[in-house]
Amino acid sequence: MNVRFGVLGPLRIEAGQVPGPAKHRTLLAALLLSARETVPVERLMSVVWDDRPPASAGSVLRVYVSALRKLVDGIHTVPGGYLIDVERDDVDCHRFERLVGGARQARAAGRVAEAADGFRAALALWRGQALADVESSVLRRTHAVPLEELRLTALEERVELDLRLGRGAEVIGELRALAGAHPLRERAWVRLIEALHQAGRRSEALGAYQDARRTLVDELGLEPGAELTDAHRRVLAGEGRPAVPAGGDRGPVDELPPDISDFVGRSPVLDWIVRTAREHASAPVHLVLHGPPGCGKSAVAVHAATGLERPDGRLYASLGARPPGAVLEDLLRSLGCPDGAVPPAPAERVRLYRSMTARKRLLVVLDDAADEAQVRPLLPTGPGSLTLVTSRSPLAGLEAARAYEMGVLDGDEAVAMLGEVAGHERVRAEPEAALRIVRLCGHLPLALRIAGSRLARKPGWTLDHLAGRLGDERRRLDELSAGDLAVRGSLALGYRGLADPERRLLRGLGALSAPDFASWVFGTDLEPLAEAGLLQSRGLDEAGQERYGWHDLTRLYAAERLAEEEGGPGRVLAVIAGAILERTRQARASLLPAEPGTGRTEVHLPGTGSLETGWLRHEARWLSAERRFLVATVGDFSRVGLYEAAWRLAFYLTPLFELGAHHDDWHATTATGLDAARAAGHRHGEALLLRGLADLHRAEGRTESAVAALRAAQPLVEGLELARITLRLGLVQARPAEAEQAFVRALRVFEEAGDRRGRADALRALGALRRDEGRLNESLSAYQDLGDPRGEAEALLDLGRLHLGGGRLAEARGCVERRLRINRRLGDRLPEAGALLVLAELARAEGAPEAAAGSAREALETFVAYGDRRGAAQALMALARAALDLDDIDEAVEAVTRAMGEFDRLSDEQGRAEADRLAQEARKRRGRPI
């Protein structure tokens, strides 16, 4: 007979609708918990309003009762209160209590099997935590807590009966879960020890006792009680365990833990396991699932193993820090090795295990392996056997093993998992909050399970509320804890397993907010942390360095350990700041030879020769590879008060941002750097960053903002730096005469001071403005003398434009092609795209519109790839002009329309006006408006 009403889990009504409002659910639960009994009004008011009923509680209660009657039959008003007239056996909690009572009577009468079945039927009524979605601390205190206690007691009593029936091996997984969920409950440990002992797994039974004792001492400061110590004594003495049948007298062993009912996703790794096992069925197959803590390796292994059959059985061993000899003892007993036949020496156990598995097709799950040496002796040798190993390390030295690196869940899987644990209806009701929770949990299965469990235990919480709590980084690890599940605990296992130098290294990395990094930052190998599963290799970057990243929750844990053990990130960042600044300054110098590095002008000494192209290209690639790390480090320095380091690093990065059009990073680091320079009272540093900010505004076409930044910088400096600011003011002047005046003044200062870099820049600016070939050639020679191929390339492009404007097409082509060769040699894609636009213009002048269109398309592809919208708009305009020359009106219309959209997004009125003019020409050619 089915129950009609359920309170052992979320509130349930068979074939009916559960009340929506929380107080309606509480009222119905109170009536069901006292089915066929009068519940006084005062009691109901106390329950519904948690001992704080309002003055209007009586009248409001009547409204609630009236609403309930529309959903549930049998609610009556009786003197002094209310009563629900349903059979007590129709409510799961009352039937549970009756079945437990019946099972105890059967046990007292000596009917052990019947009693065990009775307890099993009673426990099957539970669907989760009692009153899971009822928001009443009064009901939880008076009913849920006693029911949960009776449930645990019934489970222990049923297990005791199973042990009397010789079912010890069958209940081990269940007892491990019980002891894990209630680690201070001694009786759960007693039953686990007895079950392991009965199954012949003596070392595991002794290990369980040690786990129990350590937990009790650490948490309560108490030694184990009499029942637990007696169980330990019986294991030591070999008492009370039935003989294990010989291997030929028993069926296939199956020791897998229970599969997770709410398992979701992971199709790629599951398919890989099945496919690999099938493809190599003629030999033993060893598969390693590795990944960071909490990514669900064990759950995947058990889920996969549950769906795979092997004729000779399925074994499971949790390894951790256990020596292989102890694990082998358990595996041999599981395979039917008689009690006295397990050899004492580890080497002999290995030989016996290999002999016993040589003709068997087994599935063996080795969970939480530490290293290869621990795993090798435990691998079965029979053809067709399959071993699934989970480890934080890839166990690269494990012979003939295939590895699969597990990451976090994808977006859909993560949301689905949250829904499985917390309830799909709640997730569907707050989809945006669900996505925030998923993001804050970093898509990590363990974190998502904990978050979902917290929501399941807190039906009154919204998902938005939990997302808000998780949003505070300082509390996130505290929030991600539920029962014996905790992200912090999972990470702590890996941390405690490290040697002291690696622990110190992990703490040091906790000072960084960057998503990834290379070994040079701390000058030491990061691979040991990757082997421990606390870092993940991201492969080689464009500079040929191996990069490492980590899960965001691992970063928070490392930062937490750093704060608790060393006082925070300040000292660590102060130690590494010098090396980071010097390395970045050197790379900047490769982009801008003889440009101010630490605020001073540096030049190559005569006779040193030009820098080698390979080194220049490598340094640019290094800066590009380290961009995200260095951008984050600017903020890290500033947050701990290392203001000098923060503004200098922000300044050093500006040529990288200009070369790669990384405008967002440029804005962010400049803002942080300016704040830091001002906090440090460093006027020169502030001026350098304002100059960089002006360059950024000029690159984005905001000349007025550029002028404002330069004007703000002028009072802060004098001498050469003031001359550099004057030079840039000339570049953003609308009036040519004023621009020329600025260039001439700057040139005079540079020449008087012997600043060769400044002189080259001023000569180029002056030559481009005056269209003076002589000045441009002077600047070209100056850049060549400085060993600055990028400056040389810019001068060549200016010369190419000059020749093109004067109709000297051959000279123009020579300059532009020399420029392109330099760009390509250095790997400078964006400057190359800029030169291609001039080449497209040149091709049109030569009467080769197809070549012009090809150059424009090539430039457009690069600008789009780099996210340079202004460059993309100019390339589209060049393509539209070439298409009109080819009389391809459709392509011209498409290109100019896209260009108009880009100019609108950039708020570039001049560019939009030029695009409108080109659109009018296309319209005339086609005969209709665009």
Coordinates of N, CA, C and O in Angstrom, one line a residue, residues 655-764:
P655 N 53.7 49.9 -24.6 CA 54.0 49.6 -26.0 C 53.4 48.2 -26.4 O 53.1 48.0 -27.6
L656 N 53.3 47.3 -25.5 CA 52.7 46.0 -25.8 C 51.2 46.2 -26.2 O 50.7 45.7 -27.1
F657 N 50.5 47.0 -25.4 CA 49.1 47.3 -25.6 C 48.9 48.0 -27.0 O 48.0 47.7 -27.7
E658 N 49.8 48.9 -27.3 CA 49.7 49.6 -28.5 C 50.0 48.7 -29.7 O 49.2 48.7 -30.7
L659 N 51.0 47.8 -29.6 CA 51.3 46.9 -30.7 C 50.2 45.9 -31.0 O 49.9 45.6 -32.1
G660 N 49.5 45.5 -29.9 CA 48.4 44.5 -30.1 C 47.0 45.0 -30.0 O 46.1 44.2 -30.0
A661 N 46.9 46.3 -29.9 CA 45.5 47.0 -29.8 C 44.7 46.4 -28.6 O 43.5 46.2 -28.7
H662 N 45.4 46.2 -27.5 CA 44.8 45.7 -26.2 C 44.3 46.9 -25.4 O 44.8 47.2 -24.4
H663 N 43.3 47.6 -26.0 CA 42.8 48.8 -25.4 C 42.2 48.7 -24.0 O 42.4 49.5 -23.1
D664 N 41.5 47.6 -23.8 CA 40.8 47.4 -22.5 C 41.9 47.3 -21.4 O 41.8 47.9 -20.3
D665 N 42.9 46.5 -21.7 CA 44.0 46.3 -20.7 C 44.8 47.6 -20.5 O 45.2 47.9 -19.4
W666 N 44.9 48.3 -21.6 CA 45.6 49.6 -21.5 C 44.9 50.6 -20.6 O 45.5 51.2 -19.7
H667 N 43.6 50.7 -20.8 CA 42.8 51.5 -19.9 C 42.9 51.1 -18.4 O 43.1 52.0 -17.5
A668 N 42.7 49.8 -18.2 CA 42.7 49.3 -16.8 C 44.0 49.5 -16.1 O 44.0 50.0 -14.9
T669 N 45.1 49.2 -16.7 CA 46.4 49.3 -16.1 C 46.8 50.8 -15.9 O 47.4 51.2 -14.9
T670 N 46.4 51.6 -16.9 CA 46.8 53.0 -16.8 C 46.0 53.7 -15.6 O 46.6 54.4 -14.8
A671 N 44.7 53.3 -15.4 CA 44.0 53.8 -14.3 C 44.6 53.4 -13.0 O 44.8 54.2 -12.0
T672 N 45.0 52.1 -12.9 CA 45.6 51.6 -11.6 C 46.9 52.3 -11.4 O 47.3 52.7 -10.3
G673 N 47.7 52.4 -12.5 CA 49.0 53.0 -12.4 C 49.0 54.4 -12.0 O 49.8 54.9 -11.2
L674 N 48.1 55.2 -12.5 CA 47.9 56.6 -12.2 C 47.6 56.7 -10.7 O 48.2 57.6 -10.0
D675 N 46.7 55.9 -10.2 CA 46.3 56.0 -8.8 C 47.6 55.6 -7.9 O 47.8 56.3 -6.9
A676 N 48.3 54.6 -8.4 CA 49.5 54.2 -7.6 C 50.6 55.3 -7.6 O 51.2 55.6 -6.6
A677 N 50.8 55.9 -8.8 CA 51.8 57.0 -8.8 C 51.4 58.2 -7.9 O 52.3 58.7 -7.2
R678 N 50.1 58.5 -7.9 CA 49.7 59.6 -7.1 C 49.8 59.2 -5.6 O 50.2 60.0 -4.8
A679 N 49.5 57.9 -5.3 CA 49.6 57.5 -3.9 C 51.0 57.5 -3.4 O 51.3 57.8 -2.3
A680 N 52.0 57.2 -4.4 CA 53.4 57.2 -4.0 C 54.0 58.7 -4.1 O 55.1 58.9 -3.7
G681 N 53.2 59.6 -4.5 CA 53.7 61.0 -4.7 C 54.7 61.1 -5.7 O 55.6 62.0 -5.6
H682 N 54.7 60.3 -6.8 CA 55.7 60.3 -7.8 C 55.2 61.0 -9.0 O 54.5 60.5 -9.9
R683 N 55.6 62.3 -9.1 CA 55.1 63.2 -10.2 C 55.6 62.7 -11.5 O 54.8 62.8 -12.5
H684 N 56.8 62.3 -11.6 CA 57.4 61.8 -12.9 C 56.6 60.6 -13.4 O 56.3 60.5 -14.6
G685 N 56.4 59.7 -12.5 CA 55.6 58.5 -12.9 C 54.2 58.8 -13.3 O 53.7 58.2 -14.3
E686 N 53.5 59.8 -12.7 CA 52.2 60.2 -13.1 C 52.3 60.8 -14.5 O 51.4 60.5 -15.3
A687 N 53.3 61.6 -14.8 CA 53.4 62.2 -16.1 C 53.6 61.1 -17.2 O 53.1 61.1 -18.3
L688 N 54.5 60.1 -16.9 CA 54.7 59.0 -17.9 C 53.4 58.3 -18.2 O 53.1 58.0 -19.4
L689 N 52.6 58.0 -17.2 CA 51.3 57.3 -17.4 C 50.3 58.2 -18.1 O 49.5 57.8 -18.9
L690 N 50.3 59.5 -17.8 CA 49.4 60.4 -18.6 C 49.8 60.5 -20.0 O 49.0 60.6 -20.9
R691 N 51.1 60.5 -20.3 CA 51.6 60.4 -21.7 C 51.1 59.2 -22.4 O 50.6 59.2 -23.5
G692 N 51.2 58.0 -21.7 CA 50.7 56.8 -22.2 C 49.2 56.8 -22.5 O 48.6 56.3 -23.5
L693 N 48.5 57.5 -21.5 CA 47.0 57.6 -21.7 C 46.7 58.5 -22.9 O 45.7 58.2 -23.6
A694 N 47.5 59.5 -23.1 CA 47.3 60.3 -24.3 C 47.5 59.5 -25.6 O 46.7 59.6 -26.6
D695 N 48.5 58.6 -25.6 CA 48.7 57.7 -26.8 C 47.5 56.8 -27.0 O 47.1 56.6 -28.1
L696 N 46.9 56.4 -25.9 CA 45.7 55.5 -26.0 C 44.5 56.3 -26.6 O 43.8 55.8 -27.5
H697 N 44.3 57.5 -26.1 CA 43.2 58.3 -26.6 C 43.4 58.6 -28.1 O 42.5 58.6 -28.9
R698 N 44.7 58.9 -28.4 CA 44.9 59.2 -29.9 C 44.7 57.9 -30.7 O 44.1 58.1 -31.8
A699 N 45.0 56.8 -30.2 CA 44.8 55.5 -31.0 C 43.3 55.3 -31.2 O 42.9 54.7 -32.2
E700 N 42.5 55.7 -30.2 CA 41.1 55.6 -30.3 C 40.3 56.7 -31.0 O 39.1 56.8 -31.0
G701 N 41.1 57.7 -31.5 CA 40.5 58.8 -32.2 C 39.9 59.9 -31.3 O 39.2 60.8 -31.8
R702 N 40.3 59.9 -30.0 CA 39.7 60.9 -29.1 C 40.8 62.0 -28.8 O 41.5 62.0 -27.8
T703 N 41.0 62.9 -29.8 CA 42.1 63.8 -29.7 C 41.9 64.8 -28.5 O 42.9 65.2 -27.9
E704 N 40.6 65.2 -28.3 CA 40.4 66.2 -27.2 C 40.9 65.5 -25.8 O 41.5 66.2 -25.0
S705 N 40.5 64.3 -25.6 CA 41.0 63.6 -24.4 C 42.5 63.5 -24.3 O 43.1 63.6 -23.3
A706 N 43.1 63.2 -25.5 CA 44.5 63.1 -25.5 C 45.2 64.4 -25.1 O 46.2 64.5 -24.4
V707 N 44.7 65.5 -25.7 CA 45.2 66.9 -25.3 C 45.0 67.1 -23.8 O 46.0 67.6 -23.2
A708 N 43.9 66.8 -23.3 CA 43.7 67.0 -21.8 C 44.7 66.2 -21.0 O 45.2 66.8 -20.0
A709 N 45.0 65.0 -21.3 CA 45.9 64.2 -20.6 C 47.3 64.8 -20.7 O 48.1 64.8 -19.7
L710 N 47.7 65.2 -21.9 CA 49.0 65.8 -22.0 C 49.1 67.2 -21.3 O 50.2 67.5 -20.7
R711 N 48.1 68.0 -21.3 CA 48.1 69.2 -20.6 C 48.3 68.9 -19.1 O 49.0 69.7 -18.4
A712 N 47.6 67.9 -18.6 CA 47.7 67.5 -17.2 C 49.1 67.1 -16.8 O 49.6 67.3 -15.7
A713 N 49.8 66.5 -17.8 CA 51.2 66.0 -17.5 C 52.2 67.1 -17.6 O 53.3 67.0 -16.9
Q714 N 52.0 68.1 -18.3 CA 53.0 69.2 -18.5 C 53.6 69.8 -17.2 O 54.8 69.9 -17.1
P715 N 52.7 70.1 -16.2 CA 53.3 70.8 -15.0 C 54.1 69.8 -14.2 O 54.8 70.3 -13.2
L716 N 54.0 68.5 -14.4 CA 54.6 67.5 -13.6 C 56.1 67.3 -13.9 O 56.8 66.7 -13.1
V717 N 56.6 67.7 -15.1 CA 57.9 67.3 -15.5 C 58.6 68.5 -16.2 O 58.0 69.5 -16.4
E718 N 59.8 68.3 -16.5 CA 60.6 69.3 -17.3 C 61.6 68.6 -18.1 O 61.7 67.3 -18.1
G719 N 62.4 69.3 -18.9 CA 63.5 68.7 -19.6 C 63.0 67.8 -20.7 O 62.1 68.1 -21.5
L720 N 63.7 66.6 -20.8 CA 63.4 65.7 -21.9 C 62.0 65.1 -21.9 O 61.3 64.9 -22.9
E721 N 61.5 64.8 -20.7 CA 60.1 64.3 -20.6 C 59.1 65.3 -21.1 O 58.1 65.0 -21.7
L722 N 59.3 66.6 -20.7 CA 58.5 67.7 -21.2 C 58.5 67.8 -22.7 O 57.5 68.0 -23.4
A723 N 59.7 67.6 -23.3 CA 59.8 67.6 -24.7 C 59.1 66.4 -25.4 O 58.4 66.6 -26.4
R724 N 59.0 65.3 -24.7 CA 58.3 64.2 -25.3 C 56.8 64.5 -25.2 O 56.0 64.1 -26.1
I725 N 56.3 65.1 -24.2 CA 54.9 65.5 -24.1 C 54.6 66.6 -25.2 O 53.6 66.5 -25.8
T726 N 55.5 67.5 -25.4 CA 55.3 68.5 -26.4 C 55.2 67.9 -27.8 O 54.4 68.3 -28.6
L727 N 56.1 66.9 -28.1 CA 56.0 66.2 -29.3 C 54.6 65.6 -29.5 O 54.0 65.7 -30.6
R728 N 54.1 65.0 -28.5 CA 52.8 64.3 -28.6 C 51.6 65.3 -28.8 O 50.6 65.1 -29.4
L729 N 51.8 66.5 -28.1 CA 50.8 67.6 -28.3 C 50.8 68.0 -29.8 O 49.7 68.3 -30.3
G730 N 51.9 68.0 -30.4 CA 51.9 68.3 -31.8 C 51.2 67.3 -32.7 O 50.5 67.6 -33.6
L731 N 51.2 66.0 -32.2 CA 50.6 64.9 -33.0 C 49.1 65.0 -32.9 O 48.4 64.5 -33.8
V732 N 48.5 65.7 -31.9 CA 47.1 65.8 -31.8 C 46.6 67.2 -32.1 O 45.4 67.5 -31.8
Q733 N 47.4 68.1 -32.5 CA 47.0 69.4 -32.9 C 46.2 69.4 -34.2 O 46.6 68.8 -35.2
A734 N 45.1 70.2 -34.2 CA 44.3 70.3 -35.4 C 44.9 71.3 -36.4 O 44.8 71.1 -37.6
R735 N 45.7 72.3 -35.9 CA 46.3 73.3 -36.8 C 47.7 72.9 -37.1 O 48.5 72.8 -36.2
P736 N 48.0 72.7 -38.4 CA 49.4 72.3 -38.8 C 50.4 73.2 -38.3 O 51.5 72.8 -37.9
A737 N 50.2 74.5 -38.2 CA 51.2 75.5 -37.8 C 51.6 75.2 -36.4 O 52.8 75.2 -36.0
E738 N 50.6 75.0 -35.5 CA 50.9 74.7 -34.1 C 51.6 73.4 -33.9 O 52.5 73.2 -33.1
A739 N 51.2 72.4 -34.7 CA 51.8 71.1 -34.7 C 53.3 71.2 -35.0 O 54.2 70.7 -34.4
E740 N 53.6 72.0 -36.1 CA 54.9 72.1 -36.6 C 55.8 72.8 -35.5 O 56.9 72.4 -35.2
Q741 N 55.2 73.8 -34.9 CA 55.9 74.6 -33.8 C 56.3 73.6 -32.7 O 57.4 73.6 -32.2
A742 N 55.3 72.7 -32.3 CA 55.6 71.8 -31.2 C 56.7 70.8 -31.6 O 57.6 70.5 -30.8
F743 N 56.7 70.3 -32.9 CA 57.7 69.4 -33.3 C 59.1 70.0 -33.3 O 60.1 69.4 -32.9
V744 N 59.2 71.3 -33.8 CA 60.4 72.0 -33.8 C 61.0 72.2 -32.4 O 62.2 72.0 -32.2
R745 N 60.1 72.6 -31.5 CA 60.6 72.8 -30.1 C 61.1 71.5 -29.5 O 62.2 71.5 -28.9
A746 N 60.4 70.4 -29.7 CA 60.8 69.1 -29.2 C 62.2 68.7 -29.8 O 63.1 68.2 -29.1
L747 N 62.3 68.9 -31.1 CA 63.5 68.4 -31.8 C 64.7 69.2 -31.3 O 65.8 68.6 -31.1
R748 N 64.5 70.5 -31.0 CA 65.6 71.3 -30.5 C 66.1 70.8 -29.2 O 67.3 70.6 -28.9
V749 N 65.2 70.4 -28.3 CA 65.6 69.9 -27.0 C 66.3 68.6 -27.1 O 67.3 68.3 -26.4
F750 N 65.7 67.7 -27.9 CA 66.4 66.4 -28.1 C 67.8 66.5 -28.6 O 68.7 65.8 -28.2
E751 N 68.0 67.4 -29.6 CA 69.3 67.5 -30.2 C 70.3 68.1 -29.3 O 71.4 67.7 -29.2
E752 N 69.8 69.1 -28.4 CA 70.7 69.7 -27.5 C 71.1 68.7 -26.4 O 72.3 68.7 -25.9
A753 N 70.2 67.8 -26.0 CA 70.5 66.8 -25.0 C 71.1 65.5 -25.5 O 71.5 64.7 -24.7
G754 N 71.2 65.4 -26.8 CA 71.8 64.2 -27.4 C 70.9 63.0 -27.2 O 71.3 61.8 -27.2
D755 N 69.6 63.2 -27.2 CA 68.6 62.1 -27.1 C 68.3 61.6 -28.5 O 67.4 62.2 -29.2
R756 N 68.9 60.6 -28.9 CA 68.8 60.1 -30.2 C 67.4 59.5 -30.5 O 66.9 59.6 -31.7
R757 N 66.8 58.9 -29.6 CA 65.5 58.4 -29.8 C 64.5 59.5 -30.0 O 63.7 59.5 -30.9
G758 N 64.5 60.5 -29.1 CA 63.6 61.6 -29.2 C 63.8 62.3 -30.5 O 62.9 62.8 -31.2
R759 N 65.1 62.5 -31.0 CA 65.4 63.1 -32.2 C 64.7 62.4 -33.4 O 64.1 63.0 -34.3
A760 N 64.9 61.0 -33.4 CA 64.3 60.2 -34.5 C 62.8 60.4 -34.6 O 62.2 60.6 -35.6
D761 N 62.1 60.4 -33.4 CA 60.7 60.5 -33.4 C 60.3 61.9 -33.9 O 59.3 62.1 -34.6
A762 N 61.0 63.0 -33.4 CA 60.6 64.3 -33.9 C 60.9 64.5 -35.3 O 60.1 65.2 -36.0
L763 N 62.0 64.0 -35.9 CA 62.2 64.1 -37.3 C 61.1 63.4 -38.1 O 60.7 64.0 -39.2
R764 N 60.7 62.3 -37.7 CA 59.6 61.6 -38.4 C 58.3 62.4 -38.4 O 57.6 62.5 -39.4

